[in-house]
XYZ file of C-alpha atoms in Angstrom:
644
model
C 0.000 0.000 0.000
C 1.090 3.561 -0.611
C 1.821 4.198 3.032
C 3.869 7.330 2.708
C 1.761 10.001 1.040
C 0.623 12.703 3.416
C -0.960 15.860 2.073
C 0.664 17.943 4.773
C -0.839 21.381 4.377
C 0.756 22.615 7.575
C -1.948 22.658 10.247
C -4.949 21.575 8.234
C -4.250 18.244 6.571
C -6.131 17.378 3.386
C -5.586 13.659 3.051
C -6.234 11.801 -0.159
C -3.683 9.063 0.406
C -3.491 7.820 3.941
C -0.356 7.912 6.029
C -0.165 8.997 9.610
C 2.963 10.365 11.243
C 2.053 10.258 14.899
C 3.686 11.135 18.138
C 2.520 11.360 21.689
C 2.889 14.720 23.430
C 2.750 15.084 27.239
C -0.163 17.081 28.636
C 0.530 20.675 29.631
C 1.687 21.143 33.232
C 0.235 23.725 35.552
C 0.587 24.663 39.202
C -2.175 24.411 41.792
C -1.133 27.762 43.216
C 0.720 30.617 41.572
C 3.267 32.698 43.400
C 4.151 36.307 42.886
C 5.328 37.112 39.376
C 3.442 34.286 37.683
C 0.383 34.772 35.488
C -2.424 32.190 35.221
C -2.310 30.062 32.070
C -5.348 29.208 29.996
C -4.231 25.695 29.102
C -7.129 25.234 26.684
C -5.914 28.005 24.389
C -2.140 28.070 24.755
C 0.881 25.950 24.041
C 0.861 25.777 20.255
C 4.010 26.987 18.492
C 2.184 27.946 15.308
C -1.386 28.882 14.487
C -3.266 28.481 11.236
C -4.917 31.896 10.913
C -6.803 30.854 7.794
C -7.218 27.927 5.440
C -9.481 28.061 2.388
C -9.701 25.222 -0.141
C -11.782 25.141 -3.310
C -11.944 21.729 -4.975
C -13.482 21.388 -8.438
C -14.241 17.774 -9.314
C -14.979 16.338 -12.749
C -17.199 13.331 -13.412
C -14.186 11.092 -14.211
C -12.690 11.697 -10.758
C -10.019 14.226 -11.745
C -10.005 17.523 -9.889
C -8.208 20.749 -9.052
C -7.590 21.828 -5.476
C -6.721 25.468 -4.862
C -5.637 26.267 -1.293
C -4.907 29.658 0.278
C -3.561 29.560 3.814
C -1.870 31.720 6.397
C 0.264 30.418 9.287
C 1.414 32.559 12.228
C 4.613 31.863 14.147
C 3.806 31.977 17.875
C 7.076 30.621 19.242
C 10.575 30.525 17.774
C 10.717 26.792 18.378
C 7.787 26.491 15.976
C 9.902 27.791 13.120
C 11.087 24.276 12.328
C 7.456 23.219 11.835
C 6.956 25.562 8.893
C 10.488 25.944 7.570
C 10.445 24.376 5.133
C 6.757 24.111 4.406
C 6.210 20.804 2.593
C 3.496 18.979 0.711
C 3.702 15.572 -0.944
C 2.024 14.557 -4.200
C 2.213 11.904 -6.922
C 4.089 13.322 -9.881
C 2.590 10.768 -12.289
C -0.993 11.430 -11.240
C -0.920 15.124 -10.445
C 0.894 18.441 -10.579
C 1.378 20.890 -7.725
C 2.228 24.529 -8.245
C 2.850 27.440 -5.918
C 0.793 30.359 -7.233
C 2.088 32.819 -4.642
C 4.060 32.730 -1.382
C 5.156 35.525 0.908
C 5.960 36.508 4.494
C 4.083 39.289 6.236
C 5.944 40.761 9.193
C 4.302 42.011 12.384
C 4.600 45.601 11.155
C 2.776 44.781 7.887
C 5.754 44.490 5.540
C 5.395 41.849 2.798
C 8.452 39.801 1.774
C 7.971 37.677 -1.378
C 9.474 34.180 -1.299
C 11.716 33.856 -4.367
C 11.368 30.963 -6.803
C 14.833 29.802 -5.799
C 13.363 28.948 -2.379
C 10.694 26.694 -3.905
C 11.910 23.283 -4.985
C 10.786 19.701 -5.544
C 12.559 16.559 -4.347
C 11.855 12.807 -4.334
C 10.293 11.186 -1.287
C 12.841 9.946 1.264
C 13.399 6.316 2.218
C 10.482 5.155 4.328
C 10.122 2.980 7.442
C 13.684 1.726 7.194
C 12.933 -0.008 3.904
C 13.943 0.914 0.342
C 11.227 2.802 -1.490
C 10.757 3.412 -5.190
C 8.195 6.088 -5.909
C 7.012 8.657 -8.391
C 5.836 10.766 -5.465
C 7.521 14.107 -4.920
C 7.719 16.610 -2.090
C 7.205 20.278 -2.778
C 9.200 22.395 -0.324
C 8.940 26.122 0.338
C 11.778 27.637 2.349
C 10.702 31.029 3.663
C 13.132 33.688 4.864
C 13.962 33.907 8.553
C 10.755 34.499 10.515
C 10.178 36.261 13.823
C 7.442 35.655 16.375
C 4.263 37.277 15.070
C 5.218 36.944 11.394
C 2.839 35.077 9.096
C 3.524 32.743 6.173
C 1.077 33.052 3.249
C 0.898 30.351 0.585
C -1.436 29.817 -2.354
C -1.092 26.448 -4.111
C -2.959 24.654 -6.858
C -2.967 20.915 -7.352
C -4.317 19.288 -10.487
C -5.069 15.587 -10.296
C -5.187 14.478 -13.934
C -5.351 10.718 -13.293
C -7.388 9.421 -10.344
C -6.593 6.213 -8.489
C -10.175 5.086 -9.154
C -11.812 6.203 -12.388
C -15.106 8.080 -11.981
C -14.657 8.150 -8.195
C -13.678 10.979 -5.862
C -12.827 10.726 -2.172
C -11.002 13.082 0.181
C -11.000 14.095 3.818
C -9.657 17.072 5.738
C -8.395 16.372 9.215
C -7.358 18.932 11.836
C -5.080 17.210 14.368
C -6.222 17.761 17.941
C -2.837 19.219 18.902
C -3.025 22.002 16.296
C -4.291 25.539 16.728
C -6.319 26.858 13.813
C -8.840 29.543 12.913
C -11.084 30.452 9.962
C -11.114 27.213 7.954
C -13.287 26.474 4.951
C -13.460 23.746 2.331
C -15.685 23.944 -0.743
C -16.185 20.975 -3.077
C -17.884 21.621 -6.425
C -18.857 18.529 -8.430
C -21.382 17.270 -10.987
C -24.632 16.498 -9.161
C -24.821 13.148 -10.964
C -21.806 11.908 -8.937
C -24.071 11.754 -5.859
C -21.298 12.677 -3.427
C -21.811 11.951 0.251
C -20.424 14.222 2.944
C -20.061 14.018 6.702
C -18.163 15.596 9.569
C -16.884 14.917 13.056
C -16.084 17.641 15.549
C -16.814 21.349 15.123
C -17.079 21.432 11.321
C -20.317 23.062 10.099
C -21.512 21.702 6.742
C -23.940 22.847 4.068
C -25.111 21.583 0.680
C -26.639 23.286 -2.319
C -27.381 22.515 -5.961
C -27.040 24.978 -8.835
C -28.154 23.495 -12.116
C -26.048 20.406 -12.869
C -23.560 21.110 -10.053
C -23.644 20.562 -6.343
C -21.599 22.490 -3.798
C -20.621 20.937 -0.474
C -19.118 23.329 2.029
C -17.614 22.951 5.480
C -16.436 25.652 7.881
C -14.707 25.744 11.244
C -14.020 29.038 12.935
C -11.890 28.046 15.942
C -10.008 24.959 17.054
C -7.782 25.224 20.124
C -4.721 23.043 20.494
C -5.156 20.203 22.951
C -2.456 17.740 23.938
C -3.587 14.185 24.696
C -2.204 12.031 27.479
C 0.420 9.375 26.937
C -0.681 6.109 25.318
C -3.684 7.842 23.760
C -4.700 6.456 20.367
C -3.722 8.419 17.258
C -5.182 11.891 16.862
C -6.782 10.952 13.560
C -9.151 8.678 15.494
C -10.915 11.528 17.298
C -9.843 14.906 15.875
C -12.204 17.015 13.727
C -12.673 15.661 10.225
C -14.650 16.649 7.139
C -15.117 14.020 4.453
C -16.514 13.882 0.915
C -16.751 10.639 -1.066
C -18.504 8.995 -3.993
C -18.036 5.476 -2.552
C -21.556 4.422 -1.466
C -20.426 1.900 1.167
C -17.432 -0.045 2.474
C -18.249 -3.002 0.238
C -17.682 -0.707 -2.750
C -14.225 0.116 -1.400
C -13.446 -3.602 -1.173
C -14.751 -4.196 -4.690
C -12.643 -1.350 -6.083
C -9.459 -2.877 -4.677
C -10.429 -6.456 -5.584
C -10.949 -5.536 -9.254
C -7.377 -4.311 -9.434
C -5.712 -6.917 -7.214
C -7.383 -10.196 -8.115
C -6.160 -10.244 -11.705
C -2.596 -9.873 -10.419
C -2.859 -13.146 -8.444
C -2.991 -15.363 -11.538
C -1.536 -18.871 -11.186
C 1.238 -18.934 -13.774
C 3.614 -21.866 -14.348
C 6.195 -20.139 -12.112
C 3.650 -19.564 -9.324
C 2.519 -23.191 -9.551
C 6.089 -24.463 -9.481
C 6.994 -22.469 -6.359
C 3.780 -23.495 -4.588
C 4.430 -27.185 -5.318
C 8.047 -26.991 -4.150
C 7.188 -25.133 -0.942
C 4.138 -27.147 0.051
C 5.780 -30.434 -1.033
C 3.820 -33.301 0.540
C 2.097 -31.087 3.125
C -1.625 -30.467 3.111
C -4.147 -28.267 4.899
C -2.888 -25.795 7.476
C 0.639 -27.251 7.356
C 0.887 -26.403 3.645
C -0.598 -22.937 4.201
C 1.932 -22.188 6.955
C 4.748 -23.303 4.671
C 3.565 -20.984 1.856
C 3.223 -18.077 4.292
C 6.663 -18.629 5.819
C 8.289 -18.895 2.382
C 6.721 -15.623 1.222
C 7.788 -13.883 4.453
C 11.369 -15.145 4.282
C 12.104 -14.937 0.551
C 10.389 -11.778 -0.733
C 12.189 -8.635 0.372
C 9.993 -5.716 1.425
C 10.481 -2.666 -0.809
C 8.028 0.245 -0.871
C 6.634 0.871 -4.352
C 4.474 3.743 -5.586
C 4.643 3.959 -9.346
C 1.689 5.631 -11.061
C -1.554 4.178 -9.712
C 0.497 1.499 -7.949
C -0.803 2.781 -4.638
C -3.828 0.559 -5.258
C -2.655 -1.749 -8.026
C -0.282 -4.494 -6.852
C 2.567 -5.938 -8.859
C 1.652 -9.252 -10.502
C 2.583 -12.301 -8.423
C 4.662 -13.736 -11.238
C 6.690 -10.525 -11.463
C 7.263 -10.506 -7.696
C 8.666 -14.041 -7.906
C 10.996 -12.961 -10.713
C 12.336 -9.898 -8.876
C 12.256 -11.255 -5.324
C 10.945 -8.013 -3.822
C 7.737 -6.042 -3.433
C 5.640 -3.861 -1.181
C 2.798 -4.988 1.084
C 0.392 -5.300 -1.866
C 2.897 -7.467 -3.717
C 3.316 -9.730 -0.679
C -0.445 -9.996 -0.246
C -1.039 -10.756 -3.930
C 1.756 -13.317 -4.137
C 0.486 -15.185 -1.096
C -2.995 -15.194 -2.620
C -1.582 -16.635 -5.855
C 0.358 -19.340 -3.993
C -2.810 -20.256 -2.096
C -4.776 -20.283 -5.368
C -2.254 -22.732 -6.814
C -3.009 -25.174 -3.992
C -6.781 -24.523 -4.036
C -6.840 -22.602 -0.741
C -9.090 -19.553 -0.375
C -7.370 -16.267 0.442
C -8.496 -12.673 -0.128
C -6.596 -9.380 0.139
C -7.550 -7.073 2.997
C -6.650 -3.417 3.526
C -5.885 -2.158 7.030
C -4.129 0.585 8.987
C -0.661 0.104 10.357
C -0.753 2.905 12.893
C -2.463 3.610 16.189
C -5.902 4.446 14.782
C -8.592 1.849 15.517
C -11.756 3.198 13.938
C -13.215 4.152 10.570
C -13.958 7.646 9.293
C -17.568 8.790 8.979
C -17.831 7.690 5.332
C -16.250 4.912 3.225
C -12.944 5.740 1.557
C -9.964 3.642 0.455
C -7.577 6.373 1.561
C -8.016 5.686 5.282
C -5.848 2.575 4.953
C -2.095 2.209 4.495
C -1.342 -1.516 4.484
C -2.404 -4.705 2.699
C -2.589 -8.177 4.257
C -4.639 -11.342 3.538
C -7.701 -13.026 4.994
C -8.421 -16.781 4.999
C -12.231 -16.983 5.348
C -12.522 -20.664 6.191
C -10.218 -20.326 9.197
C -11.122 -16.692 9.947
C -7.403 -15.911 10.017
C -5.468 -12.849 8.927
C -2.016 -13.346 7.408
C 0.616 -10.633 6.919
C 3.546 -12.007 4.948
C 5.144 -8.533 4.933
C 6.048 -9.096 8.563
C 9.034 -11.389 8.324
C 8.717 -12.549 11.922
C 4.965 -12.920 12.448
C 3.563 -16.261 13.505
C 1.179 -17.571 10.808
C -2.307 -16.461 11.795
C -1.069 -14.075 14.519
C -0.825 -10.385 13.698
C 1.764 -7.916 14.928
C 1.150 -5.078 17.388
C -0.076 -2.441 14.923
C -2.613 -4.725 13.245
C -4.702 -5.850 16.225
C -8.283 -4.821 16.968
C -8.682 -2.956 13.663
C -11.643 -2.641 11.281
C -10.380 -4.105 8.028
C -11.857 -4.132 4.529
C -11.795 -7.733 3.345
C -12.044 -7.809 -0.446
C -13.021 -10.727 -2.676
C -16.435 -11.792 -3.986
C -18.102 -10.773 -0.707
C -16.346 -7.566 0.431
C -17.089 -6.397 3.964
C -15.663 -4.939 7.157
C -14.074 -7.552 9.431
C -12.392 -6.804 12.763
C -8.928 -8.219 13.272
C -8.379 -10.166 16.526
C -7.951 -8.085 19.657
C -5.815 -8.661 22.720
C -6.388 -12.431 23.080
C -4.202 -12.678 26.210
C -3.940 -16.468 25.928
C -2.452 -16.158 22.426
C -0.427 -12.959 22.890
C 1.495 -13.954 25.951
C 4.774 -13.371 27.709
C 5.863 -16.011 30.244
C 8.844 -14.973 32.372
C 10.573 -17.202 34.921
C 13.701 -15.952 36.688
C 15.966 -17.466 39.287
C 18.035 -14.886 41.204
C 20.643 -15.006 43.934
C 21.313 -12.035 46.203
C 24.829 -12.357 47.558
C 26.086 -11.050 50.913
C 27.875 -8.142 49.238
C 24.625 -6.926 47.618
C 25.356 -8.281 44.128
C 22.408 -9.817 42.308
C 22.940 -12.579 39.750
C 20.125 -13.911 37.635
C 18.998 -16.302 34.940
C 15.648 -15.960 33.193
C 13.718 -18.010 30.677
C 11.331 -16.032 28.483
C 8.672 -17.646 26.309
C 6.747 -15.383 23.954
C 3.697 -15.958 21.790
C 1.666 -13.827 19.387
C 2.678 -10.178 19.186
C 5.219 -10.703 21.976
C 6.947 -13.304 19.794
C 6.779 -10.978 16.784
C 8.427 -8.180 18.782
C 11.153 -10.417 20.213
C 11.919 -12.041 16.856
C 12.236 -8.577 15.313
C 14.565 -7.449 18.087
C 16.909 -10.421 18.076
C 16.965 -10.722 14.291
C 18.122 -7.109 13.998
C 20.701 -7.075 16.818
C 24.055 -8.784 16.240
C 25.091 -11.142 19.061
C 28.112 -8.943 19.780
C 25.625 -6.221 20.762
C 23.605 -8.319 23.224
C 25.684 -7.127 26.182
C 24.961 -3.485 25.332
C 21.236 -4.158 25.112
C 21.318 -5.991 28.427
C 23.065 -3.041 30.097
C 20.404 -0.659 28.768
C 17.597 -2.853 30.104
C 19.219 -3.213 33.521
C 20.006 0.482 33.903
C 16.641 1.492 35.489
C 17.084 -1.087 38.284
C 20.720 -0.445 39.141
C 22.705 -1.327 36.028
C 24.785 -4.387 35.428
C 25.981 -6.672 32.678
C 24.979 -9.892 30.997
C 23.797 -11.317 27.697
C 21.043 -13.208 25.871
C 20.692 -16.533 24.144
C 17.687 -16.280 21.798
C 15.993 -18.951 19.743
C 15.875 -18.938 15.945
C 13.777 -15.948 14.743
C 13.134 -17.744 11.434
C 11.022 -20.429 13.135
C 7.597 -18.801 12.972
C 5.134 -21.494 13.999
C 6.456 -22.072 17.526
C 6.777 -19.824 20.607
C 9.972 -17.788 20.642
C 12.300 -18.467 23.590
C 15.028 -16.273 25.049
C 17.494 -17.142 27.811
C 18.974 -14.216 29.747
C 21.840 -14.173 32.246
C 22.959 -11.065 34.102
C 24.658 -9.574 37.124
C 23.816 -6.355 38.937
C 26.680 -5.345 41.259
C 25.633 -3.383 44.341
C 21.950 -4.114 43.700
C 21.156 -3.289 47.338
C 22.895 -2.691 50.642
C 23.060 -5.744 52.892
C 22.948 -4.798 56.580
C 20.676 -5.160 59.577
C 17.802 -4.522 57.198
C 17.556 -5.592 53.606
C 15.111 -3.771 51.336
C 14.597 -3.534 47.590
C 11.755 -3.578 45.017
C 11.137 -6.635 42.867
C 13.762 -6.740 40.077
C 11.899 -6.184 36.808
C 14.313 -8.259 34.770
C 15.576 -7.638 31.235
C 12.412 -7.736 29.152
C 10.865 -5.352 26.640
C 7.273 -4.240 26.208
C 6.076 -4.623 22.579
C 4.359 -1.265 22.196
C 4.152 1.193 19.327
C 5.882 3.668 21.642
C 8.837 1.258 21.984
C 9.116 1.699 25.758
C 11.847 -0.664 26.989
C 10.777 -0.620 30.622
C 7.640 -2.422 31.861
C 7.222 -0.171 34.897
C 7.484 2.970 32.764
C 4.942 1.476 30.379
C 2.466 0.767 33.180
C 2.914 4.279 34.569
C 2.417 5.829 31.144
C -0.828 4.029 30.413
C -2.251 4.401 33.937
C -1.164 7.998 34.463
C -4.228 10.288 34.588
C -7.266 9.568 36.736
C -9.560 10.062 33.753
C -9.207 10.021 29.999
C -10.968 12.032 27.323
C -9.918 9.715 24.503
C -9.312 5.957 24.184
C -5.983 4.521 25.268
C -4.053 1.581 23.852
C -2.046 -1.075 25.644
C 0.019 -3.954 24.288
C 0.345 -6.366 27.165
C -2.209 -9.075 26.454
C -1.139 -11.810 28.846
C 1.879 -11.593 31.170
C 2.922 -14.344 33.571
C 5.905 -13.277 35.684
C 7.616 -15.450 38.275
C 10.837 -14.651 40.109
C 12.540 -16.578 42.869
C 15.290 -14.829 44.836
C 17.691 -16.587 47.177
C 18.124 -14.265 50.173
C 21.303 -14.454 52.282
C 20.932 -16.707 55.311
C 19.869 -15.151 58.603
C 17.081 -12.862 57.368
C 13.366 -13.025 57.989
C 10.649 -11.211 56.047
C 9.365 -8.055 57.750
C 7.132 -6.762 54.960
C 5.881 -8.307 51.710
C 2.979 -6.993 49.601
C -0.291 -8.725 50.356
C -1.734 -11.174 47.862
C -4.094 -9.661 45.296
C -6.889 -11.165 43.262
C -8.535 -8.524 41.071
C -10.923 -9.160 38.210
C -13.011 -6.525 36.403
C -14.305 -5.478 32.991
C -10.766 -4.781 31.714
C -9.242 -8.160 32.615
C -7.628 -9.686 35.680
C -4.575 -9.368 37.909
C -3.209 -11.861 40.456
C -0.193 -11.360 42.724
C 1.460 -13.357 45.463
C 4.678 -13.048 47.488
C 5.932 -15.854 49.714
C 9.148 -16.373 51.706
C 10.286 -19.782 52.919
C 13.675 -21.302 53.698
C 15.644 -18.242 52.434
C 13.746 -18.219 49.126
C 11.502 -15.363 48.111
C 8.952 -16.194 45.404
C 7.131 -13.415 43.581
C 4.457 -14.180 41.034
C 1.914 -12.151 39.142
C -0.368 -12.756 36.205
C -1.903 -9.902 34.241
C -4.463 -10.484 31.502
C -5.917 -7.582 29.535
C -8.819 -8.494 27.298
C -8.617 -5.491 24.954
C -6.045 -3.516 23.004
C -8.029 -0.262 23.115
C -10.017 0.959 26.130
C -12.530 3.766 25.773
C -12.816 6.413 28.523
C -15.661 4.533 30.246
C -13.564 1.359 30.513
C -10.359 3.217 31.370
C -10.955 3.175 35.121
C -11.131 -0.626 35.142
C -7.901 -0.795 33.137
C -6.238 1.712 35.438
C -7.222 -0.301 38.520
C -5.423 -3.353 37.131
C -2.322 -1.473 36.030
C -2.027 0.566 39.235
C -2.244 -2.623 41.284
C 0.513 -4.172 39.150
C 2.614 -1.009 39.325
C 2.264 -0.749 43.106
C 3.317 -4.360 43.635
C 6.312 -4.040 41.306
C 7.516 -0.872 43.030
C 6.637 -1.933 46.584
C 9.683 -2.407 48.846
C 10.439 -5.927 50.042
C 11.781 -5.634 53.601
C 13.854 -8.226 55.492
C 15.534 -8.033 58.898
C 18.524 -9.938 60.131
C 17.373 -12.376 62.806
């Protein structure tokens, strides 16, 4: 899928091809009481570094789906640190499907002086390499480099885009999204199209819409006067899931979106002699699910991922036969090849389009441009397969693909939800044996068994890190609990249909002071949390998700099922003074169990956390927070011993 086109029109984003660059921004801080010399802060209206003072778009659509989009906008610099957000100003477009021209660009200073931006400061460049993978694309990035700006100066830009070849003939679909963390004023979008196209329109948030017909044309208009910047809490889902959006589309329903993709993709999955030969060699004498797993694993291991966006290739995959000849392809090529290999062995498999980001809902109206990734769906087993992910277990999706509405194509296109948390299938089992020596040094050995998205994350990690670097990784993981050294012994990341095992051995010198009293929190051990935020510390992850008392927007968590057991040999002569009490908590979010026992110099700590969802809405957040806070408190609680 064309995952890297973002119509970045500074603050207001007009998105025709879906890609989401997301980041989580901490909430604004404020004091309960203000001392002398401090002014109160209106946190609802401050904090943004730039402000969109105006944005006006006029889109003129033709019956065949081509259109022109003329945009006039003005951006004010509120903070010098915001200069990097608009210098350079950039917008991406497909050079084979459209043209993009700057009609006029200038700076207006605070005192009213106008400074034209010279043509030499307006240039076009190819798209950069994306997501760590090679990318071949006809897409270009238009960049405008304004002169040095001062606080209070405004950047004015008038652009005109002409789309002369649509992705889908006779169809038009676009949406305008204002990220929640942006400050903007005076926005308007006007879409003029032939009335016979029967365009639908909808909005979410503060957009005000209207519709009128003049002769053979219809005009759809949306306006928003004010949108204040708001910064979501950590672990909040992507802004695109809840921020204001205005959408116009000619797709009547989601089934039509699936049909549009299927018409282009299915013909590329033809069973040629080469496809049949590879399928026979890979499946060999296997049948049923064993043969399907073999085909999936071969595709994952032997076809190199390379991003491709050539012409209308954003929605037209490379033919399976061609992918076999070249040995590389993008997500659509992987999906189509796997479908062809399944076809060769008479297995049913249909392409499906999905998001790979932290957005878990659909927009108000059907559009193909909400999605940025292609996978496959096996209807008879109700399984999703992503052969792009080189280290995914067959039938188990990676972190960014769980709990998502997905358009399954094929003869019966429809929306199907991907599996959610499934704690029994997405599980981390940790068992550690530690020895606390008389000098305070802690030595440990741990066995880690991962399944589902945990296995995907751990395979990815250990396939990308050379063994000579294991010691460095171990040191980084041990740093929050006192530092130390050690290494890992992982299993084979190429074995996809079995749980992934990792053995860890480490030493933490001076872990705690050994004296009349002995006290320390439970050692967290060297394990990573497989989250989109890539937080390498389980305690920090728990604190991030369970931070605020209440949430305005849904939150995401990638824990699924965690079973954690640690035994610690305590030096002789100590008795337990304080251990956390046993807990047994079950609610609408999942369950949490904890126990701590001490017998014959051996301390045994065990907890089991099971979360039954990936995304929790604000009403369910309190139940989630109760589980995570209980876990966090037990992990950070001091364990106290006294010398007898």
